[in-house]
Amino acid sequence: MIDFIVTKYNYLFYIVLFLIGFYAIIVKKNLVKKVIGMNIMQTSIILFYVSIGCKKDGTLPILLDSDLHSHAIDAGKYLNPLPHVLMLTAIVVMVATLGVALAVLILMYKQYGTLEEDELLKRIK
Amino acid sequence: MQTIESIIPFVAVLIAMAGPILIILFKRWPNIRELMTFMVASVTFGLVVSMAPSVYNGTEITYNLIDILPEVGISFKVDSFGILFALVSSSLWIVTTVYSIGYMRALKEHSQTRFFSFFAVAISSALGVAFSANLLTLYMFYEILSLSTFSLVTHHQDKEAHFGGRKYLTFLMGSSIAFFLPAVILTYYYTGTLDFNRFGILTHSIPDYMLVVMFALFLAGIGKAAIMPMHSWLPSAMVAPTPVSSLLHAVAVVKVGVFSLLRVLLYIFGTDLLEFMRFDGFLVYFVSITIIAGSLFALKQDNLKARLAYSTVAQLSYIVLAGGLLSVSGITGGIVHIAMHAFGKITLFFCAGAILVNTGFKNISQLKGIGKKMPVTMIAFFFGSLSIIGVPPLGGFWSKWNLAMGTIEYSEIPILVVLLTSSLLNAAYFMPIVYNAFFAKDESIVYTEVKEAPLLTIIPPVFTALVSIALFFYPDIFLNLARSAARSVLGV
Amino acid sequence: MIDQAPVLIIVIPLIFALLTPVVGLWRKSLCYFWILTALALSAAFSVTVFVKVLNTGTIHYNLGGWTPPWGIEYVIDHLNALMLVVVSAIALLTAVYSRKSIEKEFPNKKTAFYTVFLLQATGFLGIVITGDMFNLYVFLEISSLAGYALIAIGEDGALFAAFKYIIIGTIGASFYLIGVGYIYIMTGSLNMADIAALLQQVNNTSVIHIAFAFILAGLIIKMALFPMYIWMPDAYTKAPSASSALIAPLMTKISAYILVRVIFTIFKPEFITANLPVTKIMLWLGFAAIIYGAIMSIAQTDFKRMLCFIIVAEIGYIVGGIGLFNPTAIKGAILHILNDAVMTAGLFFIAGIVKYKTGFHNLTDFKDLFKKMPVTMGAFVIIALSVIGVPPTCGFFSKWYLIKGAIIGNAWPFAAALLFSSLVNVVLFFRIFEIGYGFDHGHDSGGHEELGSGSLISEAPATMLLPSMLVSLIIIFTGIYNQTIITNIIEHVTPNL
């Protein structure tokens, strides 16, 4: 069990974070808090992706001049850069989602004067 | 049996289907519009007639438009059974068009363009049913017919029409989707084809319980045949204008129902399987209930059109008897009753409409003494009812005669009793009308200023009554067509 | 040029979308023609690609010259070639249609609307064309984000509906992303074909099972399958007419398309049947969706909301059909994806027209419309008949295959549910026809006076009318030629089970 936790702790972290975000989305009545929860949830996925690209004593997959001369390239030590690159895209998506969500919230606040869910539902015809 | 390929059946259906385009185009000029309807009807009839001689001589005309499912297409086949029905409905369409013009104008009905358009679509789909070569094509036209007649039934757009239309649709669409469609799919699933075959396409290899289920589904699904307990839409549909009741609810729609049912029974199940599974015996007794009960219901109706509707319910089941009396005479009698009943019943409806146009009366109790004012109408009515009862010298005699022969050939003597009882009942609900019209007097009803109905509403019933008489002396066309259909399905 | 057609389908609307604000600054009224050009070009290239696929088979297009599995690959086989045509055609028709309704509903936001509209179309096309799982996620989010914005412009309550959609949609997308992550852990690839090959070795691991479960859950949310449909009725009801006409038919259907892709291209049918009771779950979810959607749609008084519940039922058809897992049913399900996209688009066109004419979209607003707008209502009747399933409209044939598939699979409850839904649709639409027909309950025996005259007719504007009529024609033609579609296209992608 301990072994499992020690070797797979990154997954546990992401799951816990994901669930925290999920909890906020489901339970919180304030819409801003829901958005924050959504953001936490998305961040947890980013951490998940980033962590699977990691390895112990890994190096960046970049060729330096010195490496070329020393003939000591150890491709096995390279970190896989792809998950990180993917997450750059995912972060953009996340930011955009956040932006749209906040824009909608601002408009809603202007229109109804509240962001508490039950209050809001009363004011929507 | 010879087969030739020809596009004519498709063209006949298509022209009638395209009729509304012409009708809508000329909607601002009622005279030209009606002329268009008349022309479309005549051209359609001409096309149907042009196919009749070769079919009469035993040739089948086929045409495959396009394959829409594996092994199943929108395809047409004209055989003697189909052409009989097509001849009846397309010829009566012309007569009814004349009648409608008189009727609709006399009553100043609204939305006449819509009326004539949907009328054309309805007849077109009836022809489509008659010419279908497979069950899917038949189902397609069957559904189009239900939909196009909805607008005709609800033509008056009042409360009564609303509920009548709702009932109409509930029964027809409901039964066809809930029962007919699954039955079609099951047939396709078990046989891989839907083509009508004169020996049937279902076989013994299908589990017995499935055959029973399918038989029940077809019987319940073809609601247009108005077999009890699926009959009650028909009396409700009488809220429609009289031309609709006369052509559609005495000829096209209801005959499409029995036609489809016979197609299914004779050409999908096949006579052998019907006999083997003992569906024939069940069927004749089952529809006997409708024959007797329908006539009894008719007796107690005071509304003239309602009485005619219940009479239709009963008479339709005569035709269905053909699916149970599997002998040459039995099948011939059933099939030929499509034609004989059509000419008789349409006369009666025309007369009912003429009375309505002239006096505004809908009830039988109001008709005492009317024969003196409208003698031509009532005499036509008299001959129409004689044909339905089945007395010589009227065409209706031949169908009842053949059916009676069929019961004897097929040793179903109880059915003979049913037939005779029903004839008595027919006489019981028709003859008092005629008697009262000519000989009874009711002081409370005064027919001031009542003369004969407008000419255009008089000529059609007289014409159809004359045809009914002529059919007694020259029944050969229809009798031979029906007999050849009967021979082919029985394989004799 | 023709060689580059696959990427042009995506790039043209994308670039045009980015330039739309510039055009809008110069001449606001030009935006309309600007996006029409973009979508027409995109549709033209879709047709080109479609014809090419029909002639030569699957096209592989490597983005930027990077060969897969390293680069992103666009793979166009028979199914998505047709999907591309359908999606671009519906987007084009909706664009044509949008003009008048936007002028009436929010004339000041034209530029913004058209920008987002094009992005939405780009997202849809991208999802369909891509052969890369992560790329698919990106396009899914592009289309969803654009969709959130398009919905939020709508009537009162649209903001809250859009917000609900944002939250739930993001959850769905996140699930999908997690699933892709697990697949990446096991295979190290994101290319669908590559993954499909690599998965054969690791099929039985629990990681892959979990990955599949996550992806399925994400897609179920995105396609609004019962019970995950809650975001949908509000969002599509409150959205402006032009938005709902684009999003409602396509979003759910494209998610269903992804489901087909995931099950048959990536995971392969053997995996689905061997390891998890997925097909059973899908079948019963489909069953529940049909029954629930049918019952709920009867209860609605708002036309658009009623349509939303019809969509719930139709998604049930598709998912249940896939769940039956026999070739006939799968054919039916795939055919239904295409048919239903067209039918739903048509229905929302009609809803928009009614809203344009009367200001609302309640069922009662159809009163007397047969008299006022005979052509519109004629188109509506044809579309409605297709939803009911009357031959020869296309809706009949997908239903035919689904029912036959249910019989083959001995899934009688599902067959009964399909018939039940048809019956309910009869009730739904004929209720509207009755209202549109205008029954007069005031007097009992009347109806003899001349009610109608030509002056009452006030048809919808041509830009709204033409798309609706075209849709109804398409419905009839795809119905009649469904056999051609099935043998030439769908049979290529139906797996041999």
mmCIF file of C-alpha atoms in Angstrom, chain B residues 96-290:
data_model
loop_
_atom_site.group_PDB
_atom_site.id
_atom_site.type_symbol
_atom_site.label_atom_id
_atom_site.label_comp_id
_atom_site.label_asym_id
_atom_site.label_seq_id
_atom_site.Cartn_x
_atom_site.Cartn_y
_atom_site.Cartn_z
ATOM 1 C CA THR B 96 -66.812 12.510 -57.774
ATOM 2 C CA THR B 97 -64.989 15.494 -59.213
ATOM 3 C CA VAL B 98 -68.127 16.505 -61.042
ATOM 4 C CA TYR B 99 -70.111 15.963 -57.892
ATOM 5 C CA SER B 100 -67.649 17.889 -55.712
ATOM 6 C CA ILE B 101 -67.819 20.905 -57.976
ATOM 7 C CA GLY B 102 -71.564 21.029 -57.585
ATOM 8 C CA TYR B 103 -71.490 20.228 -53.882
ATOM 9 C CA MET B 104 -68.691 22.521 -52.810
ATOM 10 C CA ARG B 105 -70.047 25.470 -54.761
ATOM 11 C CA ALA B 106 -73.613 24.975 -53.618
ATOM 12 C CA LEU B 107 -72.494 25.000 -50.003
ATOM 13 C CA LYS B 108 -69.904 27.764 -50.591
ATOM 14 C CA GLU B 109 -67.270 25.721 -48.788
ATOM 15 C CA HIS B 110 -64.028 27.454 -47.912
ATOM 16 C CA SER B 111 -60.502 26.401 -48.943
ATOM 17 C CA GLN B 112 -61.626 24.584 -52.065
ATOM 18 C CA THR B 113 -58.131 24.637 -53.515
ATOM 19 C CA ARG B 114 -56.849 22.724 -50.540
ATOM 20 C CA PHE B 115 -59.768 20.357 -50.834
ATOM 21 C CA PHE B 116 -59.138 19.477 -54.482
ATOM 22 C CA SER B 117 -55.373 19.246 -53.968
ATOM 23 C CA PHE B 118 -55.537 16.772 -51.144
ATOM 24 C CA PHE B 119 -58.234 14.889 -52.949
ATOM 25 C CA ALA B 120 -55.852 14.323 -55.839
ATOM 26 C CA VAL B 121 -53.086 13.199 -53.505
ATOM 27 C CA ALA B 122 -55.451 10.794 -51.778
ATOM 28 C CA ILE B 123 -56.572 9.151 -55.012
ATOM 29 C CA SER B 124 -53.009 9.019 -56.227
ATOM 30 C CA SER B 125 -51.970 7.103 -53.153
ATOM 31 C CA ALA B 126 -54.936 4.785 -53.516
ATOM 32 C CA LEU B 127 -53.705 4.008 -57.014
ATOM 33 C CA GLY B 128 -50.233 3.594 -55.573
ATOM 34 C CA VAL B 129 -51.564 0.973 -53.194
ATOM 35 C CA ALA B 130 -53.341 -0.786 -56.041
ATOM 36 C CA PHE B 131 -50.183 -0.916 -58.138
ATOM 37 C CA SER B 132 -47.683 -1.726 -55.361
ATOM 38 C CA ALA B 133 -45.456 -4.663 -56.107
ATOM 39 C CA ASN B 134 -44.252 -5.064 -52.573
ATOM 40 C CA LEU B 135 -45.289 -4.438 -49.038
ATOM 41 C CA LEU B 136 -43.017 -1.449 -48.493
ATOM 42 C CA THR B 137 -44.384 0.470 -51.446
ATOM 43 C CA LEU B 138 -47.842 -0.400 -50.262
ATOM 44 C CA TYR B 139 -47.048 0.795 -46.755
ATOM 45 C CA MET B 140 -45.681 4.044 -48.115
ATOM 46 C CA PHE B 141 -48.798 4.876 -50.086
ATOM 47 C CA TYR B 142 -50.966 3.662 -47.239
ATOM 48 C CA GLU B 143 -49.374 6.229 -44.937
ATOM 49 C CA ILE B 144 -49.529 9.022 -47.484
ATOM 50 C CA LEU B 145 -53.219 8.271 -47.852
ATOM 51 C CA SER B 146 -53.841 8.572 -44.103
ATOM 52 C CA LEU B 147 -52.031 11.873 -43.987
ATOM 53 C CA SER B 148 -53.586 13.436 -47.039
ATOM 54 C CA THR B 149 -57.101 12.534 -45.995
ATOM 55 C CA PHE B 150 -56.605 14.049 -42.545
ATOM 56 C CA SER B 151 -56.958 17.493 -44.008
ATOM 57 C CA LEU B 152 -60.054 16.409 -45.936
ATOM 58 C CA VAL B 153 -61.734 14.918 -42.889
ATOM 59 C CA THR B 154 -61.120 18.052 -40.860
ATOM 60 C CA HIS B 155 -62.149 20.297 -43.707
ATOM 61 C CA HIS B 156 -64.782 22.202 -41.781
ATOM 62 C CA GLN B 157 -62.272 23.134 -39.122
ATOM 63 C CA ASP B 158 -64.846 23.218 -36.368
ATOM 64 C CA LYS B 159 -65.042 21.392 -33.086
ATOM 65 C CA GLU B 160 -66.627 18.300 -34.538
ATOM 66 C CA ALA B 161 -64.072 18.126 -37.325
ATOM 67 C CA HIS B 162 -61.315 18.552 -34.776
ATOM 68 C CA PHE B 163 -62.330 15.522 -32.763
ATOM 69 C CA GLY B 164 -63.304 13.495 -35.784
ATOM 70 C CA GLY B 165 -59.918 14.175 -37.303
ATOM 71 C CA ARG B 166 -58.135 13.339 -34.117
ATOM 72 C CA LYS B 167 -59.887 10.013 -33.849
ATOM 73 C CA TYR B 168 -59.240 9.329 -37.521
ATOM 74 C CA LEU B 169 -55.562 9.914 -37.132
ATOM 75 C CA THR B 170 -55.216 8.114 -33.829
ATOM 76 C CA PHE B 171 -56.744 4.971 -35.249
ATOM 77 C CA LEU B 172 -55.119 4.995 -38.666
ATOM 78 C CA MET B 173 -51.646 6.293 -37.904
ATOM 79 C CA GLY B 174 -51.555 4.656 -34.508
ATOM 80 C CA SER B 175 -52.430 1.222 -35.804
ATOM 81 C CA SER B 176 -50.201 1.473 -38.845
ATOM 82 C CA ILE B 177 -47.113 2.489 -36.874
ATOM 83 C CA ALA B 178 -47.708 0.325 -33.852
ATOM 84 C CA PHE B 179 -48.815 -2.854 -35.639
ATOM 85 C CA PHE B 180 -48.507 -2.684 -39.415
ATOM 86 C CA LEU B 181 -44.914 -1.443 -39.532
ATOM 87 C CA PRO B 182 -43.498 -4.037 -37.132
ATOM 88 C CA ALA B 183 -45.366 -6.718 -39.055
ATOM 89 C CA VAL B 184 -43.750 -5.514 -42.282
ATOM 90 C CA ILE B 185 -40.328 -5.493 -40.678
ATOM 91 C CA LEU B 186 -40.863 -8.955 -39.237
ATOM 92 C CA THR B 187 -41.855 -10.218 -42.668
ATOM 93 C CA TYR B 188 -38.709 -8.723 -44.119
ATOM 94 C CA TYR B 189 -36.619 -10.142 -41.310
ATOM 95 C CA TYR B 190 -37.875 -13.683 -41.846
ATOM 96 C CA THR B 191 -38.041 -13.759 -45.625
ATOM 97 C CA GLY B 192 -35.585 -11.139 -46.843
ATOM 98 C CA THR B 193 -38.096 -9.916 -49.364
ATOM 99 C CA LEU B 194 -41.351 -8.057 -49.401
ATOM 100 C CA ASP B 195 -42.492 -8.774 -52.936
ATOM 101 C CA PHE B 196 -46.022 -9.987 -53.379
ATOM 102 C CA ASN B 197 -46.077 -13.504 -54.640
ATOM 103 C CA ARG B 198 -49.228 -15.290 -55.628
ATOM 104 C CA PHE B 199 -48.285 -18.251 -53.454
ATOM 105 C CA GLY B 200 -47.195 -16.127 -50.517
ATOM 106 C CA ILE B 201 -43.715 -15.509 -49.221
ATOM 107 C CA LEU B 202 -44.030 -16.674 -45.646
ATOM 108 C CA THR B 203 -43.331 -20.333 -45.130
ATOM 109 C CA HIS B 204 -43.733 -23.060 -42.562
ATOM 110 C CA SER B 205 -40.123 -22.635 -41.512
ATOM 111 C CA ILE B 206 -41.063 -19.562 -39.509
ATOM 112 C CA PRO B 207 -42.032 -20.444 -35.942
ATOM 113 C CA ASP B 208 -45.770 -20.904 -35.526
ATOM 114 C CA TYR B 209 -46.111 -18.404 -32.726
ATOM 115 C CA MET B 210 -44.421 -15.799 -34.916
ATOM 116 C CA LEU B 211 -46.856 -16.439 -37.722
ATOM 117 C CA VAL B 212 -49.712 -15.967 -35.303
ATOM 118 C CA VAL B 213 -48.187 -12.749 -34.016
ATOM 119 C CA MET B 214 -47.701 -11.435 -37.527
ATOM 120 C CA PHE B 215 -51.217 -12.393 -38.539
ATOM 121 C CA ALA B 216 -52.561 -10.522 -35.541
ATOM 122 C CA LEU B 217 -50.346 -7.517 -36.203
ATOM 123 C CA PHE B 218 -51.459 -7.278 -39.812
ATOM 124 C CA LEU B 219 -55.100 -7.673 -38.882
ATOM 125 C CA ALA B 220 -54.880 -4.954 -36.261
ATOM 126 C CA GLY B 221 -52.451 -2.790 -38.188
ATOM 127 C CA ILE B 222 -54.466 -2.343 -41.334
ATOM 128 C CA GLY B 223 -56.952 -0.159 -39.547
ATOM 129 C CA LYS B 224 -58.400 1.150 -42.792
ATOM 130 C CA ALA B 225 -60.166 -2.176 -43.283
ATOM 131 C CA ALA B 226 -62.367 -1.128 -40.348
ATOM 132 C CA ILE B 227 -62.694 -4.594 -38.891
ATOM 133 C CA MET B 228 -64.106 -4.358 -35.407
ATOM 134 C CA PRO B 229 -62.736 -3.207 -33.004
ATOM 135 C CA MET B 230 -60.736 -0.917 -35.297
ATOM 136 C CA HIS B 231 -63.823 0.482 -36.991
ATOM 137 C CA SER B 232 -64.851 3.486 -34.963
ATOM 138 C CA TRP B 233 -62.763 5.966 -36.932
ATOM 139 C CA LEU B 234 -65.022 5.524 -39.924
ATOM 140 C CA PRO B 235 -68.238 6.932 -38.458
ATOM 141 C CA SER B 236 -66.213 9.787 -36.953
ATOM 142 C CA ALA B 237 -64.719 10.528 -40.342
ATOM 143 C CA MET B 238 -68.197 11.376 -41.585
ATOM 144 C CA VAL B 239 -67.690 14.927 -40.405
ATOM 145 C CA ALA B 240 -65.943 15.403 -43.729
ATOM 146 C CA PRO B 241 -67.703 17.041 -46.672
ATOM 147 C CA THR B 242 -69.856 14.509 -48.497
ATOM 148 C CA PRO B 243 -67.640 14.059 -51.577
ATOM 149 C CA VAL B 244 -64.898 12.931 -49.217
ATOM 150 C CA SER B 245 -67.208 10.525 -47.454
ATOM 151 C CA SER B 246 -68.451 9.209 -50.739
ATOM 152 C CA LEU B 247 -65.240 8.605 -52.600
ATOM 153 C CA LEU B 248 -62.756 8.195 -49.781
ATOM 154 C CA HIS B 249 -64.798 6.615 -47.066
ATOM 155 C CA ALA B 250 -66.838 4.394 -49.283
ATOM 156 C CA VAL B 251 -64.258 3.669 -51.954
ATOM 157 C CA ALA B 252 -60.655 4.802 -51.795
ATOM 158 C CA VAL B 253 -59.565 4.778 -48.163
ATOM 159 C CA VAL B 254 -61.571 1.872 -46.854
ATOM 160 C CA LYS B 255 -61.027 -0.206 -49.969
ATOM 161 C CA VAL B 256 -57.326 0.481 -49.639
ATOM 162 C CA GLY B 257 -57.694 -1.080 -46.226
ATOM 163 C CA VAL B 258 -59.359 -4.261 -47.398
ATOM 164 C CA PHE B 259 -57.232 -4.354 -50.515
ATOM 165 C CA SER B 260 -54.068 -4.190 -48.412
ATOM 166 C CA LEU B 261 -55.382 -6.805 -46.055
ATOM 167 C CA LEU B 262 -56.224 -9.174 -48.912
ATOM 168 C CA ARG B 263 -52.844 -8.497 -50.503
ATOM 169 C CA VAL B 264 -51.190 -9.437 -47.251
ATOM 170 C CA LEU B 265 -53.341 -12.485 -46.675
ATOM 171 C CA LEU B 266 -53.249 -13.894 -50.194
ATOM 172 C CA TYR B 267 -49.881 -12.686 -51.439
ATOM 173 C CA ILE B 268 -47.755 -12.584 -48.285
ATOM 174 C CA PHE B 269 -49.189 -15.473 -46.284
ATOM 175 C CA GLY B 270 -50.473 -17.363 -49.289
ATOM 176 C CA THR B 271 -53.520 -19.563 -49.400
ATOM 177 C CA ASP B 272 -51.615 -22.680 -48.389
ATOM 178 C CA LEU B 273 -50.251 -21.185 -45.230
ATOM 179 C CA LEU B 274 -53.584 -19.618 -44.327
ATOM 180 C CA GLU B 275 -55.163 -23.021 -44.614
ATOM 181 C CA PHE B 276 -52.344 -24.793 -42.841
ATOM 182 C CA MET B 277 -52.352 -22.414 -39.889
ATOM 183 C CA ARG B 278 -56.174 -22.397 -39.816
ATOM 184 C CA PHE B 279 -56.173 -18.628 -40.115
ATOM 185 C CA ASP B 280 -58.938 -18.927 -42.708
ATOM 186 C CA GLY B 281 -61.459 -20.317 -40.263
ATOM 187 C CA PHE B 282 -60.582 -17.801 -37.616
ATOM 188 C CA LEU B 283 -60.812 -14.964 -40.088
ATOM 189 C CA VAL B 284 -64.262 -15.752 -41.436
ATOM 190 C CA TYR B 285 -65.771 -16.024 -37.972
ATOM 191 C CA PHE B 286 -63.933 -12.986 -36.741
ATOM 192 C CA VAL B 287 -65.180 -10.764 -39.545
ATOM 193 C CA SER B 288 -68.661 -12.262 -39.272
ATOM 194 C CA ILE B 289 -68.924 -10.421 -35.993
ATOM 195 C CA THR B 290 -68.244 -7.195 -37.828
#
